[in-house]
Amino acid sequence: MEIKLHSYNLELKHTFTISRESHDFQPSLVIELVSDGFSGFGEATSNPYYSITVDKMMKIVLENKNFIVSLSNEKPADFWKKLQPLFKENMFALCALDIAFNDLYARKQNKKLYEVWGLNIDKNPMTDYTIGIDSVEKMVEKMKELPWPIYKIKLGTKNDIEIVTELRKHSDAIFRIDANCGWTADEAIDNSFKLKELGVEFLEQPLKANDIEGAKKLYENSALPIIADESCIVESDVEKCFGLFHGVNVKLTKCGGLTPGKRMLEKAKSLGMKTMVGCMTESTVGISAIAHLLPLLDYVDMDGGLLLKKDIANGITINDGVISYADENGTGASLL
Ligand SMILES: [Mg+2]
């Protein structure tokens, strides 16, 4: 097995603003694993909140190159298990490796990844499209630019309810709200009733991840389901979110890839919680991997490729929220 590293600085269509940061470019690492004439592709983007850069990801992969290559005949779950102790400080790099390895494994078997997992794609959910924080006029403009059945709206500003009230005048779509830790428990409870009236489906991570007391109060008093994001990072977090959140939003980059991500979703389902996978502005490489988890999901936010000025890969396609798989095996992704 051979490892090839491809680094990118993905340019976004619009400046992307959430409650704590703003950016025009998204640095990203694509790892290609080559074996027996097949290439598998995996991706992880950099993230300031988790102090992960593309350089740090490349460094840790190169430092462990010989060991990674020695695992070429493992099953994906064993590949992940053997690498995990070495990548504890950089689950993002492990994510890119794990996706590439799963992709490669499925391609070698001449199957799509969901077929390897034995999942049925008949009831796959549609993806939302994210509207970042901006002036209300710009947010309306962005919404009109891409009519969509479900929008995820980033909030955490001083005038959140006014924003949603205004957006509602221009669309009948389902709204989901992500406040990225921007509210207090009392604000969130109050907002939940107002937002329910405005046709909002759920609230994602309204409170800071360390506000356990607030999370409990909100869970018991909210008019809308509360989905964990910043509070649900790695596998052991799913159980911790039980009784504090109605569901979890799993991010492959944060938990270390498809292998643990799939287990987290199965765990959440077994606890009766809602399941979601979100993206971190990956290109179609990372987004194509997420698509194979759709049969396990209630909600999905996989609009990363749609937010880019220019994508770097072919793979799954998205039309009006509906995801279509590529003809290629594995995740279906291939670099342009
Ligand atoms: Mg989020």
Tab-separated table of C-alpha atoms and ligand atoms in Angstrom:
chain	number	residue	atom	x	y	z
A	1	MET	CA	0.000	0.000	0.000
A	2	GLU	CA	1.192	3.481	-0.882
A	3	ILE	CA	0.145	6.755	0.788
A	4	LYS	CA	-0.294	9.950	-1.227
A	5	LEU	CA	-1.107	13.266	0.447
A	6	HIS	CA	-2.998	16.010	-1.395
A	7	SER	CA	-3.428	19.360	0.377
A	8	TYR	CA	-5.918	22.015	-0.715
A	9	ASN	CA	-7.099	25.463	0.254
A	10	LEU	CA	-10.761	25.225	-0.764
A	11	GLU	CA	-12.286	28.562	-1.717
A	12	LEU	CA	-15.828	29.157	-0.453
A	13	LYS	CA	-18.649	30.737	-2.449
A	14	HIS	CA	-19.461	33.052	0.463
A	15	THR	CA	-17.603	34.140	3.580
A	16	PHE	CA	-18.767	31.546	6.099
A	17	THR	CA	-19.611	32.939	9.528
A	18	ILE	CA	-20.744	31.059	12.628
A	19	SER	CA	-21.068	32.360	16.200
A	20	ARG	CA	-17.311	32.197	16.943
A	21	GLU	CA	-15.481	32.603	13.619
A	22	SER	CA	-15.512	33.626	9.954
A	23	HIS	CA	-13.581	32.381	6.900
A	24	ASP	CA	-13.317	32.534	3.079
A	25	PHE	CA	-11.091	29.490	2.600
A	26	GLN	CA	-11.190	25.995	4.050
A	27	PRO	CA	-7.830	24.175	4.135
A	28	SER	CA	-8.247	20.453	3.581
A	29	LEU	CA	-6.200	17.257	3.360
A	30	VAL	CA	-7.095	14.378	1.023
A	31	ILE	CA	-5.301	11.092	1.680
A	32	GLU	CA	-5.069	8.577	-1.149
A	33	LEU	CA	-4.242	4.973	-0.299
A	34	VAL	CA	-3.119	2.931	-3.299
A	35	SER	CA	-3.079	-0.865	-3.360
A	36	ASP	CA	-3.618	-3.671	-5.931
A	37	GLY	CA	-4.393	-1.132	-8.652
A	38	PHE	CA	-7.117	0.611	-6.596
A	39	SER	CA	-7.111	4.064	-4.991
A	40	GLY	CA	-9.132	4.903	-1.888
A	41	PHE	CA	-9.712	8.543	-0.941
A	42	GLY	CA	-10.372	10.113	2.461
A	43	GLU	CA	-10.555	13.724	3.595
A	44	ALA	CA	-10.357	15.868	6.715
A	45	THR	CA	-10.529	19.662	6.851
A	46	SER	CA	-8.559	21.848	9.263
A	47	ASN	CA	-10.378	23.380	12.244
A	48	PRO	CA	-9.328	26.265	14.525
A	49	TYR	CA	-11.775	25.267	17.338
A	50	TYR	CA	-9.988	21.895	17.617
A	51	SER	CA	-6.489	23.345	16.810
A	52	ILE	CA	-6.061	21.099	13.761
A	53	THR	CA	-4.122	22.278	10.695
A	54	VAL	CA	-3.342	20.467	7.440
A	55	ASP	CA	0.391	20.605	8.321
A	56	LYS	CA	-0.230	18.859	11.647
A	57	MET	CA	-2.280	16.161	9.875
A	58	MET	CA	0.404	15.586	7.228
A	59	LYS	CA	3.138	15.448	9.862
A	60	ILE	CA	1.480	12.740	11.967
A	61	VAL	CA	0.638	10.633	8.893
A	62	LEU	CA	4.242	10.830	7.615
A	63	GLU	CA	5.646	10.014	11.079
A	64	ASN	CA	3.575	6.813	11.145
A	65	LYS	CA	3.839	5.982	7.458
A	66	ASN	CA	5.604	2.618	7.781
A	67	PHE	CA	3.154	1.340	10.360
A	68	ILE	CA	0.120	2.498	8.332
A	69	VAL	CA	1.444	0.748	5.223
A	70	SER	CA	2.031	-2.469	7.213
A	71	LEU	CA	-1.735	-2.626	7.945
A	72	SER	CA	-2.803	-2.912	4.304
A	73	ASN	CA	-4.426	-6.346	4.668
A	74	GLU	CA	-6.412	-5.568	7.831
A	75	LYS	CA	-10.188	-5.206	7.992
A	76	PRO	CA	-11.210	-1.508	8.320
A	77	ALA	CA	-12.227	-1.887	12.003
A	78	ASP	CA	-8.824	-3.405	12.871
A	79	PHE	CA	-6.973	-0.817	10.771
A	80	TRP	CA	-8.681	1.896	12.850
A	81	LYS	CA	-8.162	0.135	16.180
A	82	LYS	CA	-4.440	-0.282	15.606
A	83	LEU	CA	-3.944	3.332	14.522
A	84	GLN	CA	-6.171	5.011	17.125
A	85	PRO	CA	-3.608	5.010	20.011
A	86	LEU	CA	-1.118	6.838	17.760
A	87	PHE	CA	-3.646	9.445	16.580
A	88	LYS	CA	-5.313	10.408	19.877
A	89	GLU	CA	-4.124	14.008	19.455
A	90	ASN	CA	-5.206	14.181	15.825
A	91	MET	CA	-8.433	12.309	15.124
A	92	PHE	CA	-8.861	14.443	12.001
A	93	ALA	CA	-5.841	12.785	10.343
A	94	LEU	CA	-7.131	9.387	11.476
A	95	CYS	CA	-10.489	10.267	9.879
A	96	ALA	CA	-8.907	10.912	6.481
A	97	LEU	CA	-6.970	7.627	6.731
A	98	ASP	CA	-10.008	5.648	7.885
A	99	ILE	CA	-12.250	6.937	5.078
A	100	ALA	CA	-9.555	6.222	2.487
A	101	PHE	CA	-9.088	2.708	3.884
A	102	ASN	CA	-12.841	1.968	3.930
A	103	ASP	CA	-13.095	3.286	0.372
A	104	LEU	CA	-10.173	1.126	-0.765
A	105	TYR	CA	-11.563	-1.944	1.025
A	106	ALA	CA	-14.963	-1.627	-0.684
A	107	ARG	CA	-13.409	-1.013	-4.115
A	108	LYS	CA	-11.289	-4.155	-3.757
A	109	GLN	CA	-14.516	-6.092	-3.142
A	110	ASN	CA	-16.125	-4.470	-6.168
A	111	LYS	CA	-18.849	-2.967	-3.946
A	112	LYS	CA	-20.159	0.382	-2.833
A	113	LEU	CA	-19.497	1.074	0.826
A	114	TYR	CA	-23.154	0.864	1.911
A	115	GLU	CA	-23.286	-2.554	0.235
A	116	VAL	CA	-20.262	-3.723	2.249
A	117	TRP	CA	-22.177	-2.613	5.357
A	118	GLY	CA	-25.414	-4.285	4.193
A	119	LEU	CA	-27.460	-1.076	4.489
A	120	ASN	CA	-30.691	-0.317	2.644
A	121	ILE	CA	-30.732	3.091	0.914
A	122	ASP	CA	-34.484	3.235	0.169
A	123	LYS	CA	-35.329	5.656	2.992
A	124	ASN	CA	-32.294	7.943	2.914
A	125	PRO	CA	-32.988	11.424	4.332
A	126	MET	CA	-32.449	14.614	2.306
A	127	THR	CA	-29.631	16.989	3.173
A	128	ASP	CA	-30.053	20.518	4.415
A	129	TYR	CA	-28.194	23.536	3.012
A	130	THR	CA	-26.452	25.859	5.451
A	131	ILE	CA	-26.938	29.616	5.660
A	132	GLY	CA	-24.088	31.215	7.636
A	133	ILE	CA	-24.474	34.296	9.826
A	134	ASP	CA	-24.698	37.562	7.878
A	135	SER	CA	-26.904	40.641	7.616
A	136	VAL	CA	-30.555	39.576	7.330
A	137	GLU	CA	-30.630	40.883	3.729
A	138	LYS	CA	-27.614	38.777	2.771
A	139	MET	CA	-29.081	35.696	4.476
A	140	VAL	CA	-32.320	36.107	2.509
A	141	GLU	CA	-30.253	36.575	-0.660
A	142	LYS	CA	-28.274	33.360	0.002
A	143	MET	CA	-31.508	31.464	0.594
A	144	LYS	CA	-33.025	32.733	-2.651
A	145	GLU	CA	-29.821	31.888	-4.525
A	146	LEU	CA	-30.442	28.193	-3.814
A	147	PRO	CA	-34.092	27.236	-3.223
A	148	TRP	CA	-33.916	24.154	-0.997
A	149	PRO	CA	-36.339	21.965	1.010
A	150	ILE	CA	-34.360	22.220	4.283
A	151	TYR	CA	-32.080	25.015	5.491
A	152	LYS	CA	-29.736	24.879	8.451
A	153	ILE	CA	-29.400	28.416	9.774
A	154	LYS	CA	-26.394	29.480	11.792
A	155	LEU	CA	-27.333	31.708	14.730
A	156	GLY	CA	-25.842	32.997	17.975
A	157	THR	CA	-26.290	36.729	17.287
A	158	LYS	CA	-28.064	39.475	19.263
A	159	ASN	CA	-31.157	39.301	17.009
A	160	ASP	CA	-31.680	35.599	16.300
A	161	ILE	CA	-35.475	35.565	16.449
A	162	GLU	CA	-35.716	38.589	14.142
A	163	ILE	CA	-33.483	36.809	11.632
A	164	VAL	CA	-35.639	33.661	11.542
A	165	THR	CA	-38.845	35.714	11.441
A	166	GLU	CA	-37.536	37.537	8.369
A	167	LEU	CA	-36.233	34.374	6.646
A	168	ARG	CA	-39.602	32.695	7.201
A	169	LYS	CA	-41.260	35.423	5.103
A	170	HIS	CA	-39.256	34.215	2.092
A	171	SER	CA	-39.408	30.407	2.383
A	172	ASP	CA	-41.681	27.548	3.448
A	173	ALA	CA	-38.699	25.195	3.819
A	174	ILE	CA	-37.927	23.286	7.014
A	175	PHE	CA	-35.525	25.324	9.166
A	176	ARG	CA	-32.913	23.837	11.491
A	177	ILE	CA	-31.009	26.104	13.850
A	178	ASP	CA	-27.364	25.779	14.873
A	179	ALA	CA	-26.346	28.314	17.522
A	180	ASN	CA	-22.817	26.867	17.941
A	181	CYS	CA	-22.796	27.262	21.755
A	182	GLY	CA	-24.029	30.878	21.491
A	183	TRP	CA	-26.985	30.816	23.940
A	184	THR	CA	-27.647	30.356	27.635
A	185	ALA	CA	-30.136	27.699	28.828
A	186	ASP	CA	-32.809	30.304	29.592
A	187	GLU	CA	-32.368	31.972	26.196
A	188	ALA	CA	-32.538	28.588	24.482
A	189	ILE	CA	-35.734	27.558	26.309
A	190	ASP	CA	-37.364	30.883	25.475
A	191	ASN	CA	-36.176	30.720	21.840
A	192	SER	CA	-37.346	27.116	21.457
A	193	PHE	CA	-41.006	28.135	21.821
A	194	LYS	CA	-40.678	31.095	19.445
A	195	LEU	CA	-38.745	29.058	16.898
A	196	LYS	CA	-41.188	26.173	17.022
A	197	GLU	CA	-43.865	28.649	15.974
A	198	LEU	CA	-41.608	29.656	13.078
A	199	GLY	CA	-41.403	26.095	11.713
A	200	VAL	CA	-38.033	25.116	13.143
A	201	GLU	CA	-37.372	21.371	13.343
A	202	PHE	CA	-34.607	21.230	16.001
A	203	LEU	CA	-31.884	23.209	17.749
A	204	GLU	CA	-28.272	22.123	17.382
A	205	GLN	CA	-25.873	22.726	20.283
A	206	PRO	CA	-27.345	25.959	21.657
A	207	LEU	CA	-25.211	25.815	24.848
A	208	LYS	CA	-21.508	25.610	25.584
A	209	ALA	CA	-20.271	22.013	25.672
A	210	ASN	CA	-19.289	22.251	29.356
A	211	ASP	CA	-22.711	23.561	30.490
A	212	ILE	CA	-24.065	20.224	31.734
A	213	GLU	CA	-26.538	21.752	34.190
A	214	GLY	CA	-27.902	24.039	31.466
A	215	ALA	CA	-28.157	21.109	29.042
A	216	LYS	CA	-30.281	19.158	31.529
A	217	LYS	CA	-32.587	22.114	32.131
A	218	LEU	CA	-32.938	22.728	28.400
A	219	TYR	CA	-33.529	19.033	27.634
A	220	GLU	CA	-36.395	18.973	30.111
A	221	ASN	CA	-37.984	22.283	29.112
A	222	SER	CA	-37.334	22.820	25.409
A	223	ALA	CA	-40.199	22.967	22.927
A	224	LEU	CA	-37.875	21.545	20.254
A	225	PRO	CA	-35.503	18.570	20.105
A	226	ILE	CA	-31.905	19.457	21.026
A	227	ILE	CA	-29.097	17.871	19.018
A	228	ALA	CA	-25.533	17.657	20.380
A	229	ASP	CA	-22.608	18.684	18.208
A	230	GLU	CA	-19.741	20.260	20.195
A	231	SER	CA	-20.841	18.010	23.121
A	232	CYS	CA	-20.530	14.818	21.067
A	233	ILE	CA	-17.001	14.407	19.734
A	234	VAL	CA	-15.780	10.838	20.229
A	235	GLU	CA	-17.416	7.447	20.765
A	236	SER	CA	-17.620	7.661	24.561
A	237	ASP	CA	-19.577	10.942	24.288
A	238	VAL	CA	-22.765	9.344	22.895
A	239	GLU	CA	-23.672	7.780	26.223
A	240	LYS	CA	-22.816	11.036	28.044
A	241	CYS	CA	-25.317	12.874	25.827
A	242	PHE	CA	-28.146	10.500	26.761
A	243	GLY	CA	-30.588	12.394	29.000
A	244	LEU	CA	-29.072	15.762	28.014
A	245	PHE	CA	-29.832	15.795	24.277
A	246	HIS	CA	-32.511	14.252	22.068
A	247	GLY	CA	-29.973	13.328	19.433
A	248	VAL	CA	-26.382	13.574	18.293
A	249	ASN	CA	-24.711	15.117	15.269
A	250	VAL	CA	-21.665	12.967	14.507
A	251	LYS	CA	-18.775	14.571	12.615
A	252	LEU	CA	-16.403	12.103	10.999
A	253	THR	CA	-13.394	14.428	11.370
A	254	LYS	CA	-13.871	14.783	15.117
A	255	CYS	CA	-14.510	11.126	15.991
A	256	GLY	CA	-11.815	9.741	13.669
A	257	GLY	CA	-13.683	8.505	10.596
A	258	LEU	CA	-16.411	6.213	9.308
A	259	THR	CA	-15.476	3.254	11.512
A	260	PRO	CA	-16.160	4.951	14.895
A	261	GLY	CA	-18.808	7.247	13.345
A	262	LYS	CA	-20.944	4.305	12.285
A	263	ARG	CA	-20.636	2.763	15.751
A	264	MET	CA	-21.680	6.085	17.364
A	265	LEU	CA	-24.815	6.209	15.213
A	266	GLU	CA	-25.702	2.614	16.055
A	267	LYS	CA	-25.182	3.356	19.759
A	268	ALA	CA	-27.362	6.495	19.597
A	269	LYS	CA	-30.132	4.552	17.804
A	270	SER	CA	-29.978	1.804	20.428
A	271	LEU	CA	-30.517	4.494	23.105
A	272	GLY	CA	-33.554	5.836	21.219
A	273	MET	CA	-31.791	9.057	20.243
A	274	LYS	CA	-32.050	10.869	16.913
A	275	THR	CA	-29.080	10.499	14.599
A	276	MET	CA	-27.410	13.036	12.366
A	277	VAL	CA	-24.127	13.404	10.522
A	278	GLY	CA	-22.738	16.831	9.784
A	279	CYS	CA	-19.889	17.980	7.628
A	280	MET	CA	-16.977	20.332	8.234
A	281	THR	CA	-17.004	21.971	4.774
A	282	GLU	CA	-15.325	18.989	3.155
A	283	SER	CA	-15.194	18.673	-0.627
A	284	THR	CA	-17.059	15.911	-2.451
A	285	VAL	CA	-14.364	13.447	-1.227
A	286	GLY	CA	-15.504	13.722	2.407
A	287	ILE	CA	-19.153	14.272	1.494
A	288	SER	CA	-19.271	11.081	-0.594
A	289	ALA	CA	-18.172	9.115	2.467
A	290	ILE	CA	-20.983	10.579	4.592
A	291	ALA	CA	-23.538	9.486	1.966
A	292	HIS	CA	-22.988	5.815	2.830
A	293	LEU	CA	-24.174	6.425	6.406
A	294	LEU	CA	-27.514	7.887	5.249
A	295	PRO	CA	-29.539	4.720	5.976
A	296	LEU	CA	-28.619	5.138	9.668
A	297	LEU	CA	-29.683	8.794	9.855
A	298	ASP	CA	-32.708	10.889	10.760
A	299	TYR	CA	-31.025	14.113	9.608
A	300	VAL	CA	-28.000	14.995	7.534
A	301	ASP	CA	-26.009	18.121	6.863
A	302	MET	CA	-23.708	17.271	3.952
A	303	ASP	CA	-23.647	20.464	1.921
A	304	GLY	CA	-19.837	20.944	2.097
A	305	GLY	CA	-19.303	20.542	-1.634
A	306	LEU	CA	-22.168	22.948	-2.395
A	307	LEU	CA	-20.499	25.702	-0.341
A	308	LEU	CA	-17.301	25.591	-2.441
A	309	LYS	CA	-16.513	27.888	-5.328
A	310	LYS	CA	-14.808	24.972	-7.087
A	311	ASP	CA	-14.990	21.335	-6.016
A	312	ILE	CA	-11.925	19.067	-6.278
A	313	ALA	CA	-13.629	15.713	-6.818
A	314	ASN	CA	-16.341	13.738	-8.536
A	315	GLY	CA	-18.533	11.550	-6.379
A	316	ILE	CA	-22.043	11.699	-5.010
A	317	THR	CA	-24.307	14.406	-6.418
A	318	ILE	CA	-26.983	16.444	-4.659
A	319	ASN	CA	-30.102	17.834	-6.312
A	320	ASP	CA	-32.728	19.726	-4.360
A	321	GLY	CA	-31.604	17.981	-1.175
A	322	VAL	CA	-31.684	14.456	-2.668
A	323	ILE	CA	-28.386	12.547	-2.702
A	324	SER	CA	-27.479	10.258	-5.627
A	325	TYR	CA	-24.618	7.786	-5.381
A	326	ALA	CA	-21.802	7.748	-7.923
A	327	ASP	CA	-21.394	4.806	-10.319
A	328	GLU	CA	-17.940	4.092	-8.907
A	329	ASN	CA	-17.492	1.643	-6.041
A	330	GLY	CA	-16.280	2.480	-2.539
A	331	THR	CA	-17.407	5.946	-1.480
A	332	GLY	CA	-17.581	6.824	-5.199
A	333	ALA	CA	-15.165	9.761	-4.898
A	334	SER	CA	-12.293	10.443	-7.269
A	335	LEU	CA	-10.108	13.542	-7.545
A	336	LEU	CA	-10.628	15.773	-10.587
B	1	MG	MG	-22.950	22.351	14.516
